[in-house]
CSV table of C-alpha atoms and ligand atoms in Angstrom, one decimal:
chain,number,residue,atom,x,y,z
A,1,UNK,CA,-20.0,23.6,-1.7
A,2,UNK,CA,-16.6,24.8,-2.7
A,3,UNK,CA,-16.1,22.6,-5.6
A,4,UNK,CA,-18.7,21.2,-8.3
A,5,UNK,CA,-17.9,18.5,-11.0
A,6,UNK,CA,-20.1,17.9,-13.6
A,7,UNK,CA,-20.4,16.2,-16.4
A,8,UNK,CA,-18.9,12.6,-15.1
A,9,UNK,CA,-19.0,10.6,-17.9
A,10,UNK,CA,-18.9,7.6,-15.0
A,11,UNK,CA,-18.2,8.3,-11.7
A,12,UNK,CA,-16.6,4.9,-10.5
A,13,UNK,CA,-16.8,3.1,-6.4
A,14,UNK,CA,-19.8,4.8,-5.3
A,15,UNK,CA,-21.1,2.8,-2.4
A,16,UNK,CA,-23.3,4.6,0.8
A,17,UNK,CA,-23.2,0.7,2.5
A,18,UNK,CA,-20.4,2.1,5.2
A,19,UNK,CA,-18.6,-1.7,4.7
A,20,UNK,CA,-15.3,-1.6,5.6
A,21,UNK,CA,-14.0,-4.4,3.3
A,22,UNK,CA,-15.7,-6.5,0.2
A,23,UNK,CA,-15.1,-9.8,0.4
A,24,UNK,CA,-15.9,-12.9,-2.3
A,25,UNK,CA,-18.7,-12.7,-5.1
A,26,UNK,CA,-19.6,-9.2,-4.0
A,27,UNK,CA,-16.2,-8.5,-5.7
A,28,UNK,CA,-16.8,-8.7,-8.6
A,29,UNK,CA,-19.5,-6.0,-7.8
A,30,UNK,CA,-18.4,-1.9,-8.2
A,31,UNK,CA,-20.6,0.8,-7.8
A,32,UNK,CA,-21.4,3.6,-10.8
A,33,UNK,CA,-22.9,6.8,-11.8
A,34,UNK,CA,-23.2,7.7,-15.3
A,35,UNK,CA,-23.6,11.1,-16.4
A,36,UNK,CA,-23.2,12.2,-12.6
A,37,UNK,CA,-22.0,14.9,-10.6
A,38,UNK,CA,-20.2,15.3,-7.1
A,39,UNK,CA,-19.9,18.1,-4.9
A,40,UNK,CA,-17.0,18.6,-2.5
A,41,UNK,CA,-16.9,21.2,0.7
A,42,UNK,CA,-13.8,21.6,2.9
A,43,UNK,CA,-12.2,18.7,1.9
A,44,UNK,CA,-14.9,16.1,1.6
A,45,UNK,CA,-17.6,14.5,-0.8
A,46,UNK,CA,-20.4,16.3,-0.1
A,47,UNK,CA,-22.6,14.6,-2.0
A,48,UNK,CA,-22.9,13.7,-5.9
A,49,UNK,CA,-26.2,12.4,-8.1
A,50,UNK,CA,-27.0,12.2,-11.9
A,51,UNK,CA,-27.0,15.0,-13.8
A,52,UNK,CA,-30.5,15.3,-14.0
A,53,UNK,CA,-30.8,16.3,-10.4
A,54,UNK,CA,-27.9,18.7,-10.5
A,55,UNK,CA,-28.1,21.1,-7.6
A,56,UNK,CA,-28.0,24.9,-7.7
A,57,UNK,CA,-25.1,26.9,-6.3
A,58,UNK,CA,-23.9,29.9,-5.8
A,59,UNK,CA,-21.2,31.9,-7.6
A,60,UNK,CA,-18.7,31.0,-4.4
A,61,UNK,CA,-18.7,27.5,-6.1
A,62,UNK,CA,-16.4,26.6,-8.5
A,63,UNK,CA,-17.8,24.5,-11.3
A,64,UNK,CA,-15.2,22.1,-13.4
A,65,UNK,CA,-16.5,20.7,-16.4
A,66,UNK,CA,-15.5,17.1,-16.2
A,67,UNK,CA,-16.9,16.5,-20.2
A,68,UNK,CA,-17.8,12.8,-19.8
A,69,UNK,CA,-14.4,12.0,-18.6
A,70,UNK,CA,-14.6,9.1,-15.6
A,71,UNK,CA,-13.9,9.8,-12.1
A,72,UNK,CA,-12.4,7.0,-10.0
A,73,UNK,CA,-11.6,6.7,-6.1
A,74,UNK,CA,-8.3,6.9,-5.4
A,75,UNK,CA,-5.6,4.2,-4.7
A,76,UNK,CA,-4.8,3.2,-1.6
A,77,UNK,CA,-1.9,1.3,-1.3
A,78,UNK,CA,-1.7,-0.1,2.1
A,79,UNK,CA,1.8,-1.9,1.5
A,80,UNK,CA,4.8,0.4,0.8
A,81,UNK,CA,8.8,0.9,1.6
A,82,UNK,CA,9.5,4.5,-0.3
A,83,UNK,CA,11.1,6.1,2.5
A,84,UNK,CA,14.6,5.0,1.1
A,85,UNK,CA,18.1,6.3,0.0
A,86,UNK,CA,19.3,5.8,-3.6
A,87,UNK,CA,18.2,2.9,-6.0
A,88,UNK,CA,19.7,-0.7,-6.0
A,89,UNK,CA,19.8,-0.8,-9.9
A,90,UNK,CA,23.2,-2.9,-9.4
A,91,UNK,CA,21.4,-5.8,-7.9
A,92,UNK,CA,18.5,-5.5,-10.6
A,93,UNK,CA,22.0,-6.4,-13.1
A,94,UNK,CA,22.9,-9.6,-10.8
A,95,UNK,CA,19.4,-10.5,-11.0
A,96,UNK,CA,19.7,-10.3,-14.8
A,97,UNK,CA,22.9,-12.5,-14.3
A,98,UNK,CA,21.4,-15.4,-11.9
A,99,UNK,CA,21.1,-14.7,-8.8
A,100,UNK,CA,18.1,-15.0,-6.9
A,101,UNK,CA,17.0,-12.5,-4.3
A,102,UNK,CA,17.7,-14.9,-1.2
A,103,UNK,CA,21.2,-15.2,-2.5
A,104,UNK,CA,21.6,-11.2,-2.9
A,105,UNK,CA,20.9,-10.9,0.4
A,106,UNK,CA,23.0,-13.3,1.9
A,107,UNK,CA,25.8,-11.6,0.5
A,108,UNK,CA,25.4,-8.7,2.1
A,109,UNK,CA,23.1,-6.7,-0.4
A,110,UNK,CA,19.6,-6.3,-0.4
A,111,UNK,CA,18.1,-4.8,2.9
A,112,UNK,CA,21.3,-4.1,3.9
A,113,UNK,CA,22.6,-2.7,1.4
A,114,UNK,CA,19.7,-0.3,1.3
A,115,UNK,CA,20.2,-0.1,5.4
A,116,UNK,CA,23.9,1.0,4.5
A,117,UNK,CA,23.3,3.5,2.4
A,118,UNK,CA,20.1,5.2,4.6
A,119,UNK,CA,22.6,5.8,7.6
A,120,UNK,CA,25.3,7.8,4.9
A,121,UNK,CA,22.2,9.8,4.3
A,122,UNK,CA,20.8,13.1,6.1
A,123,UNK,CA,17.2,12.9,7.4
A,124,UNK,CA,16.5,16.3,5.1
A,125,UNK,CA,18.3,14.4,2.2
A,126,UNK,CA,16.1,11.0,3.0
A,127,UNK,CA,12.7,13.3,3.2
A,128,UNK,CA,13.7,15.1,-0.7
A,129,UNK,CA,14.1,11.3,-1.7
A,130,UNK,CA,11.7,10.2,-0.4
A,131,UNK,CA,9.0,13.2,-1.5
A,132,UNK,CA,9.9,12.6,-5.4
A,133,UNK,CA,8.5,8.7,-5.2
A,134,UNK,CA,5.8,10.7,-3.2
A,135,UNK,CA,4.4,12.8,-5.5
A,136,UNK,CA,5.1,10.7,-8.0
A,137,UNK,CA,2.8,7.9,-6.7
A,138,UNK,CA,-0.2,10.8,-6.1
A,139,UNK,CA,0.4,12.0,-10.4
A,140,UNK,CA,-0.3,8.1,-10.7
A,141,UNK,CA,-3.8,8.4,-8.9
A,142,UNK,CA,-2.6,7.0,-5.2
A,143,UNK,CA,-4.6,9.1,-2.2
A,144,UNK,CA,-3.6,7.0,0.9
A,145,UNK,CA,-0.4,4.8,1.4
A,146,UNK,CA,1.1,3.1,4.3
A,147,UNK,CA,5.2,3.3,4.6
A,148,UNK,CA,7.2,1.1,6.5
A,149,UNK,CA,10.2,1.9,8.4
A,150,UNK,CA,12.6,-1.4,8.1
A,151,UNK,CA,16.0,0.4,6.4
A,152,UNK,CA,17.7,1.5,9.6
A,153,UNK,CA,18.1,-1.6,11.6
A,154,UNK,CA,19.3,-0.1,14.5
A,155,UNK,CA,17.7,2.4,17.0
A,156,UNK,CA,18.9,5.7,15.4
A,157,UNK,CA,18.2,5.0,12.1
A,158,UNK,CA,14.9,3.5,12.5
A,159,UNK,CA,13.5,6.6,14.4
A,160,UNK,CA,14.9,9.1,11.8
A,161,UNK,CA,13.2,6.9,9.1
A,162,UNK,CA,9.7,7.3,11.2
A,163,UNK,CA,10.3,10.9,11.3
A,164,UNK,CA,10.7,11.0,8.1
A,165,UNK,CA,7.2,9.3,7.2
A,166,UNK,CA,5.9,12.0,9.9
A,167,UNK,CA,7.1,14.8,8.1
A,168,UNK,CA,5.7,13.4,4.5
A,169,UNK,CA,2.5,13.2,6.7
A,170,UNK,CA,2.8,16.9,7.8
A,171,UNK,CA,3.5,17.9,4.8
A,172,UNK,CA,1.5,16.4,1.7
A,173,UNK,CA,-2.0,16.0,1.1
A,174,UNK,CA,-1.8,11.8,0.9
A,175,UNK,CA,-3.0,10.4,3.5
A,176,UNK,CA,0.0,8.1,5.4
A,177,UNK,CA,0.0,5.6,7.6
A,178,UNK,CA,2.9,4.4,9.7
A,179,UNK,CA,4.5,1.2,10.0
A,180,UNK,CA,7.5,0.3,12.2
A,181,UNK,CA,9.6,-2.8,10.4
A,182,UNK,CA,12.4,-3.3,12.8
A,183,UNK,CA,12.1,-6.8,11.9
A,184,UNK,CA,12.9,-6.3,8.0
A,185,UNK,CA,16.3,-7.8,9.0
A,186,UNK,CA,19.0,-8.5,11.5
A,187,UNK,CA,21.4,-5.2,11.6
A,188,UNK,CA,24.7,-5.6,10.7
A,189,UNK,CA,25.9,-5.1,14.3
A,190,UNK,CA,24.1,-7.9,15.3
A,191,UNK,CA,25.0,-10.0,12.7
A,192,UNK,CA,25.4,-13.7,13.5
A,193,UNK,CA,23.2,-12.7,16.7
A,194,UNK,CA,19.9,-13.0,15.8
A,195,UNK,CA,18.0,-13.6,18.8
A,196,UNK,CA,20.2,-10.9,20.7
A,197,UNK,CA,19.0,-8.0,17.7
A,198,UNK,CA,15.3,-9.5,18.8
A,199,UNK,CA,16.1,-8.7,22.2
A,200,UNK,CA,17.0,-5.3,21.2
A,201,UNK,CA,14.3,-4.6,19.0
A,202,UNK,CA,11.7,-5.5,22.3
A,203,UNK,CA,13.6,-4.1,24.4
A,204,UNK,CA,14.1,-0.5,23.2
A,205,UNK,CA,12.9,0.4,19.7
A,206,UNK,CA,9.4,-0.9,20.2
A,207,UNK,CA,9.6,1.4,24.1
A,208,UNK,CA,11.6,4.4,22.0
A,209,UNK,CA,9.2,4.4,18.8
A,210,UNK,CA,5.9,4.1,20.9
A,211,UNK,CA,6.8,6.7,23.2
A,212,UNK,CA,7.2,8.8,20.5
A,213,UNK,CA,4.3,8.2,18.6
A,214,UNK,CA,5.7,7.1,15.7
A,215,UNK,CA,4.3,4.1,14.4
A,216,UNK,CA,0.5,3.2,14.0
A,217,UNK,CA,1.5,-1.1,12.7
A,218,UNK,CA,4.1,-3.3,13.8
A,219,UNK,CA,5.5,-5.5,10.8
A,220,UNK,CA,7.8,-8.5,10.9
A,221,UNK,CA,9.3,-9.9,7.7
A,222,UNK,CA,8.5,-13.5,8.8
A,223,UNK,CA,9.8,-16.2,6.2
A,224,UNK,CA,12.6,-18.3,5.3
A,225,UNK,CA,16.2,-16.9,6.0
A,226,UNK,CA,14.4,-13.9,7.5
A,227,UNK,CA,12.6,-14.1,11.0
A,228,UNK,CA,11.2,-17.1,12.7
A,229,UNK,CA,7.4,-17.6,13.5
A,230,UNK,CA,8.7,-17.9,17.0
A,231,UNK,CA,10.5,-14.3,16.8
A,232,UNK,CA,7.8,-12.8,15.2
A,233,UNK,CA,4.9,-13.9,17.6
A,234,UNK,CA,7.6,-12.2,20.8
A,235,UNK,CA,7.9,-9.0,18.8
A,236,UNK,CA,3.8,-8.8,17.7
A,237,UNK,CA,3.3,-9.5,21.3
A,238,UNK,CA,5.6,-6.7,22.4
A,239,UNK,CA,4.0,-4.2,19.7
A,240,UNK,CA,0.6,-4.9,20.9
A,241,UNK,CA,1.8,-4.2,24.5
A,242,UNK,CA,2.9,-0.9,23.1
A,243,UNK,CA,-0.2,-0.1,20.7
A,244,UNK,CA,1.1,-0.6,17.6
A,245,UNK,CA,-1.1,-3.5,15.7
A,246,UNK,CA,0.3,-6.2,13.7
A,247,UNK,CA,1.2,-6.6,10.0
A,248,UNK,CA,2.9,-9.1,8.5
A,249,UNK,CA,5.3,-10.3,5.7
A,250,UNK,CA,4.6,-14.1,5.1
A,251,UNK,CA,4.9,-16.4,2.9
A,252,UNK,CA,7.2,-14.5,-0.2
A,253,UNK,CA,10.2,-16.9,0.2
A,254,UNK,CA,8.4,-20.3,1.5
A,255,UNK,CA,5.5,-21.4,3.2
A,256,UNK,CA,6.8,-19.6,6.5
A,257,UNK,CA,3.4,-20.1,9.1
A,258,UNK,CA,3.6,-16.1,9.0
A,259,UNK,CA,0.2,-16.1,8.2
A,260,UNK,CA,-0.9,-18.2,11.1
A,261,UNK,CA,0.9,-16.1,13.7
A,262,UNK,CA,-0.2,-13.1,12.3
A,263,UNK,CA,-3.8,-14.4,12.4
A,264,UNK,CA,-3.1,-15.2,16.0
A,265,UNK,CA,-2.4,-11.7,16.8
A,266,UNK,CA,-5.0,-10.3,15.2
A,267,UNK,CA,-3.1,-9.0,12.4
A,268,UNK,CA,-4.8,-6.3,10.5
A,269,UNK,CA,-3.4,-7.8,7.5
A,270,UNK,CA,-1.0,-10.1,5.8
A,271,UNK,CA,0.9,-9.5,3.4
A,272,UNK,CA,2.7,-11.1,-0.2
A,273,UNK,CA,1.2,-14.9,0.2
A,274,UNK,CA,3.4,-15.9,-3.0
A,275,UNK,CA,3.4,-19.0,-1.9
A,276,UNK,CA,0.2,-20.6,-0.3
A,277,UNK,CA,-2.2,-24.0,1.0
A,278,UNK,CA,-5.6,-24.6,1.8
A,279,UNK,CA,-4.6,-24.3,5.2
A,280,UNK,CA,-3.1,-20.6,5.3
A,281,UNK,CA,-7.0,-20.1,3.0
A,282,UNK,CA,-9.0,-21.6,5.9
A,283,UNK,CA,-7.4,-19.6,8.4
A,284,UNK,CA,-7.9,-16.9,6.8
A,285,UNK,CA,-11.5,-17.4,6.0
A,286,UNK,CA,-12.0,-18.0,9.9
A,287,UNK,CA,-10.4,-14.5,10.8
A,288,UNK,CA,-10.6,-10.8,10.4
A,289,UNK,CA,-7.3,-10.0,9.2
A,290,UNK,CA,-7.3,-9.1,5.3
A,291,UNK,CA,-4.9,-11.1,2.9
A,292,UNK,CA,-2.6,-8.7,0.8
A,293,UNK,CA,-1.0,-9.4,-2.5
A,294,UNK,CA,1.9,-7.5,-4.1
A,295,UNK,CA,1.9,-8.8,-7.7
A,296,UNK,CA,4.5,-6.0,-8.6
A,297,UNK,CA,7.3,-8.3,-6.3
A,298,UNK,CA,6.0,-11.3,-8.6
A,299,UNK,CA,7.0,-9.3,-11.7
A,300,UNK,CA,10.0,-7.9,-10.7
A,301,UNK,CA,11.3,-10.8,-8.8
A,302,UNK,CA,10.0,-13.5,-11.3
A,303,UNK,CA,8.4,-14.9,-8.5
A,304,UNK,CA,4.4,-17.1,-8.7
A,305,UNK,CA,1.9,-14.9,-8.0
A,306,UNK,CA,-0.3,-14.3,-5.2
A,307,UNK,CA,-3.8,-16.4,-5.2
A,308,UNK,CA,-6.3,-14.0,-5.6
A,309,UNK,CA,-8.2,-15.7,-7.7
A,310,UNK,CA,-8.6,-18.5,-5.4
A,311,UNK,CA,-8.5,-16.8,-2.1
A,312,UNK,CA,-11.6,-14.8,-3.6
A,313,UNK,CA,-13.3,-17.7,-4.6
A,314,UNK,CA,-13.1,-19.0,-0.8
A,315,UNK,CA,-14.9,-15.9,0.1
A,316,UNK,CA,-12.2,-13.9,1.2
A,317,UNK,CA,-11.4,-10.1,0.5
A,318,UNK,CA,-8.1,-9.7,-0.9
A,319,UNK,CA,-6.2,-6.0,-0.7
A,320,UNK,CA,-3.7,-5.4,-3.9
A,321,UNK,CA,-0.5,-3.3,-2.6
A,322,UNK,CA,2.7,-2.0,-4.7
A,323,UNK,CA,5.4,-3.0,-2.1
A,324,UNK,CA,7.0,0.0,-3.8
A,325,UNK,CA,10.7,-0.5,-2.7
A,326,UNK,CA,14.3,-0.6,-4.1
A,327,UNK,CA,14.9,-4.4,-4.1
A,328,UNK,CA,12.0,-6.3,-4.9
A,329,UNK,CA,9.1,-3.7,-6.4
A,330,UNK,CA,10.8,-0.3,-7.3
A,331,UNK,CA,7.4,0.8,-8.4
A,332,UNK,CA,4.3,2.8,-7.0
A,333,UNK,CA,2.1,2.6,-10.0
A,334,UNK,CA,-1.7,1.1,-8.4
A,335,UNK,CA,-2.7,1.2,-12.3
A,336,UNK,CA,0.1,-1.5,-13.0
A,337,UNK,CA,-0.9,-3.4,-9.8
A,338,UNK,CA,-4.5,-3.7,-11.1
A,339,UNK,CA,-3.5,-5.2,-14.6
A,340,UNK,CA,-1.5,-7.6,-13.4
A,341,UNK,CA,-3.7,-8.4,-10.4
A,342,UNK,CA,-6.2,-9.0,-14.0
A,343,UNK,CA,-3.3,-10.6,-15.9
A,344,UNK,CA,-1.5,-12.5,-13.6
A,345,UNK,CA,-4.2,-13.5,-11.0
A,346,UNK,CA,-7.3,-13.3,-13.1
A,347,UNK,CA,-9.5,-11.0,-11.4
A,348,UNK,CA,-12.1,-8.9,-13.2
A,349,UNK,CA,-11.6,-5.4,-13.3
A,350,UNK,CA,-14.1,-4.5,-10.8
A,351,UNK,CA,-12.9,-7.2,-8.6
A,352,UNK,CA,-8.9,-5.6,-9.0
A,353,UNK,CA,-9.9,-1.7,-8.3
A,354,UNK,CA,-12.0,-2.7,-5.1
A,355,UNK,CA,-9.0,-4.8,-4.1
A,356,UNK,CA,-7.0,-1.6,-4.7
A,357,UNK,CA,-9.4,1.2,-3.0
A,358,UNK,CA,-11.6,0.1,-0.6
A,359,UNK,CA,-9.7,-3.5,0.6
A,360,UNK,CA,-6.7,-1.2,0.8
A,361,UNK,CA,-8.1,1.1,3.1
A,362,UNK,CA,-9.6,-1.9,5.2
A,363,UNK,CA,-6.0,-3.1,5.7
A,364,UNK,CA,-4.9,0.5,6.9
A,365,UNK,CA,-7.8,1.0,8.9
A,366,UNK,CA,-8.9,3.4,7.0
A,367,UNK,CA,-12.3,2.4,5.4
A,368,UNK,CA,-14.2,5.4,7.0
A,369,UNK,CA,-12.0,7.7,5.4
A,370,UNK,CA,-10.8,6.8,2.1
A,371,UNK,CA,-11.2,3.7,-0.2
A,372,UNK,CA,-14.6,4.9,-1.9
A,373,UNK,CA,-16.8,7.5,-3.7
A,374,UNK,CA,-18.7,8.3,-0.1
A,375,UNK,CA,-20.5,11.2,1.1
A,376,UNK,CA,-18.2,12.9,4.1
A,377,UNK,CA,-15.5,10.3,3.1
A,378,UNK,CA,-12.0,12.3,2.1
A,379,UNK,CA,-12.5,14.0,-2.1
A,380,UNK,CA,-9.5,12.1,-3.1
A,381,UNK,CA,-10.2,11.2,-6.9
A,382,UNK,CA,-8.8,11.2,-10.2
A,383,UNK,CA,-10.2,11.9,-13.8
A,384,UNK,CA,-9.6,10.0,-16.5
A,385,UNK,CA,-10.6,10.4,-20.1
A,386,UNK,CA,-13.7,9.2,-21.3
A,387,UNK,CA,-13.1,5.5,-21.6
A,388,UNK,CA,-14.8,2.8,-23.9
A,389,UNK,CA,-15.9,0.7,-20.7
A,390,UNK,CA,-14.7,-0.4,-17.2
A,391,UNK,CA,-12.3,-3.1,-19.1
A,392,UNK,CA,-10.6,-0.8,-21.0
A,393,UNK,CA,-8.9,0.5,-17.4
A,394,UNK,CA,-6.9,-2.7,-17.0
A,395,UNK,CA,-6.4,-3.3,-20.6
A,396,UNK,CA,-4.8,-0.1,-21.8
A,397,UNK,CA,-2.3,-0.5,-18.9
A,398,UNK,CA,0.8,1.9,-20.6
A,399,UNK,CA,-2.0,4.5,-21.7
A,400,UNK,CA,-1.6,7.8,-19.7
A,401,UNK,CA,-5.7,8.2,-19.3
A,402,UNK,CA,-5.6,10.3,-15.8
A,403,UNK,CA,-6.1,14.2,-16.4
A,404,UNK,CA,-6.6,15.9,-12.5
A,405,UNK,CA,-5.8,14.1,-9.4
A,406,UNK,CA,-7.7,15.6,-6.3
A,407,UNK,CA,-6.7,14.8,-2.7
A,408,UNK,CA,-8.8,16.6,0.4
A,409,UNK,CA,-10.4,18.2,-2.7
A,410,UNK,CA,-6.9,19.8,-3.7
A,411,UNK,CA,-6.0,19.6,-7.6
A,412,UNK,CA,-2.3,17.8,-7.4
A,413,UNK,CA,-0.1,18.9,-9.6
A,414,UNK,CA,0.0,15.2,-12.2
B,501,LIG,O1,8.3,-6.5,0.7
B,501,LIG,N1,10.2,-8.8,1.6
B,501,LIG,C1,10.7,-8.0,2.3
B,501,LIG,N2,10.8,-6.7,2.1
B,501,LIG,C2,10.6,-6.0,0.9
B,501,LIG,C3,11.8,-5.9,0.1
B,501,LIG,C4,12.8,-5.1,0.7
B,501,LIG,C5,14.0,-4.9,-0.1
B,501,LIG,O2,14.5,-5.7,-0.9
B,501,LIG,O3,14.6,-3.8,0.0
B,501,LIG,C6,9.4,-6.6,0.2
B,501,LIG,O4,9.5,-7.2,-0.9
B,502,LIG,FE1,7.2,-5.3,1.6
């Protein structure tokens, strides 16, 4: 054992059952340790207990005093956009003065604006940028996240955006994985020719990124003024040709049938759901693909909320992301994601931090890895002070209560 914590005040999302995903009543369920202790060797959970049945070790362990402080799995936010250049602060001001976000991007701003503004941008310059939001998001308690590409829009600029996410995967202890989003939106040399930038997108990004191994997911921003259900189903098709397994945007802007053609294509997940009928519920229920909601685009945006709440009650697991990006979420922080997957969509706390560990890591494919206090899963954890009770979490959502962060068993700097 390299490391030893003891003392755990409450060591939180313990769970041995190997399940990949939680899904309806068992929600509401969250596994716990009080007064515990948890051993990690070269990277992993070793194994933890009660106090009581603290092991011996020798004086090559280090021992770290947790002094009834809580330990909680970490984040993993399986729906992300921080590889980006700049802010967008200016349309955050039109916002404020009554424009809506369809009607930012139809003039021009928006996705393209960020697109713009990632080509005038070197890939070293993108990777510093892109690093701060980084290690920012790990200080807040996140261990695994999945970036899109999706600000290039054309071939160069899409692959230097995957490279980038490579080298953030080369070079930090999160855990990444990688998502190509051609299909965020039409690039501007294609403007007016939709159908031709689809052609383009089959024809040699998906060819170009697979040969280089860049991309793990395939995502298509399916929805209203976006791309069609008809579009999307030719590029998932294509992706699946070349590997890469579908993700999807659906339903933010209208009730788009995204979720149906991702469900057809065995989409690993689906993602924002804003808007949402018994029918998208019942497909869902029928399939394997996890249903993903990004309440911090409902805040920012002003936009309904995602049915968690209801989507649980029909049995289904449901993943909470961030959709940490600069136009419609410029924020990482998983803590804020659980409150106001509490506030806004009335889950219980236990219900929102499963959604936000081990659901997350179901809709990255990463469930064997990450997602829960496991033995041989990755030691990525944070501390926390010693908290009244499991509520308090949510509640005290502005409180700063995490201490250490540890990924692979690394302290992070926080
Ligand atoms: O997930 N909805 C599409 N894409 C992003 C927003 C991208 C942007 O505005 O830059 C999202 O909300
Ligand atoms: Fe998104």
């Amino acid at each position: 054992m390299n490391r030893l914590f003891i003392n755990i005040g409450r060591l939180i999302g313990v769970d041995e059952s190997h399940r990949d995903r939680i899904a309806g009543k068992a929600m509401a369920e969250i596994g716990m340790l009080s007064n515990a202790w948890i051993g990690v060797s070269d990277g992993t959970i070793s194994d933890y207990g009660k106090m009581e049945s603290v092991p011996s070790y020798d004086a090559s362990t280090e021992v770290i005093d947790i002094d009834g402080g809580w330990i909680f799995p970490s984040f993993c936010d399986s729906h992300t956009h921080i590889v980006y250049a700049g802010s967008r602060e200016q349309e955050f001001l039109d916002k404020i003065n009554g424009l809506s976000y369809e009607e930012i991007a139809k003039r021009g701003g928006g996705i393209l604006n960020s697109a713009d503004r990632l080509h005038a941008t070197s890939e070293d310059e993108l990777y510093e940028q892109a690093m701060i939001r980084v290690n920012e998001i790990i200080a807040k308690g996140t261990g695994c996240v999945e970036i899109k590409s999706g600000y290039g829009l054309n071939v160069g600029d899409e692959l230097k955006m995957l490279r980038v996410i490579r080298r953030i995967k080369e070079s930090s202890q999160i855990t990444v994985r990688s998502t190509f989003l051609g299909a965020h939106a039409v690039g501007r040399e294609y403007a007016g020719r939709q159908s031709g930038y689809v052609d383009m997108l089959c024809e040699e990004m998906i060819p170009e990124v697979a040969k280089q191994g860049l991309a793990e997911y395939i995502d298509v921003f399916c929805d209203k003024g976006f791309f069609t259900v008809q579009e999307t189903a030719k590029i998932l098709k294509k992706g699946l040709e070349y590997g890469m397994l579908p993700k999807i945007h659906a339903n933010e802007l209208d009730v788009s049938g995204g979720v149906q053609v991702g469900i057809e294509h065995n989409a690993v997940s689906v993602d924002h759901l804003e808007r949402i009928t018994d029918v998208e519920i019942d497909a869902l229920v029928r399939s394997n693909t996890i249903p993903t909601v990004l309440p911090g685009a409902s805040f920012f945006l002003g936009m309904p909320y995602g049915q968690g709440r209801r989507m649980i009650d029909a049995g289904l697991p449901i993943a909470l992301a961030s959709d940490y990006n600069p136009g419609s979420s410029p924020s990482g922080d998983m803590r804020f994601v659980v409150s106001l997957g509490c506030i806004k969509m009335k889950l219980t706390p236990a219900e929102a931090l499963n959604a936000a560990t081990i659901n997350g890591a179901c809709a990255m494919g990463m469930s064997s890895k990450v997602g829960s206090i496991s033995r041989n899963k990755l030691a990525n954890f944070y501390v926390t002070d010693a908290l009244p009770s499991l509520a308090y979490y949510p509640y005290a959502y502005t409180t700063p209560i995490i201490k250490n962060v540890f990924l692979n068993g690394a302290e992070m700097p926080v």
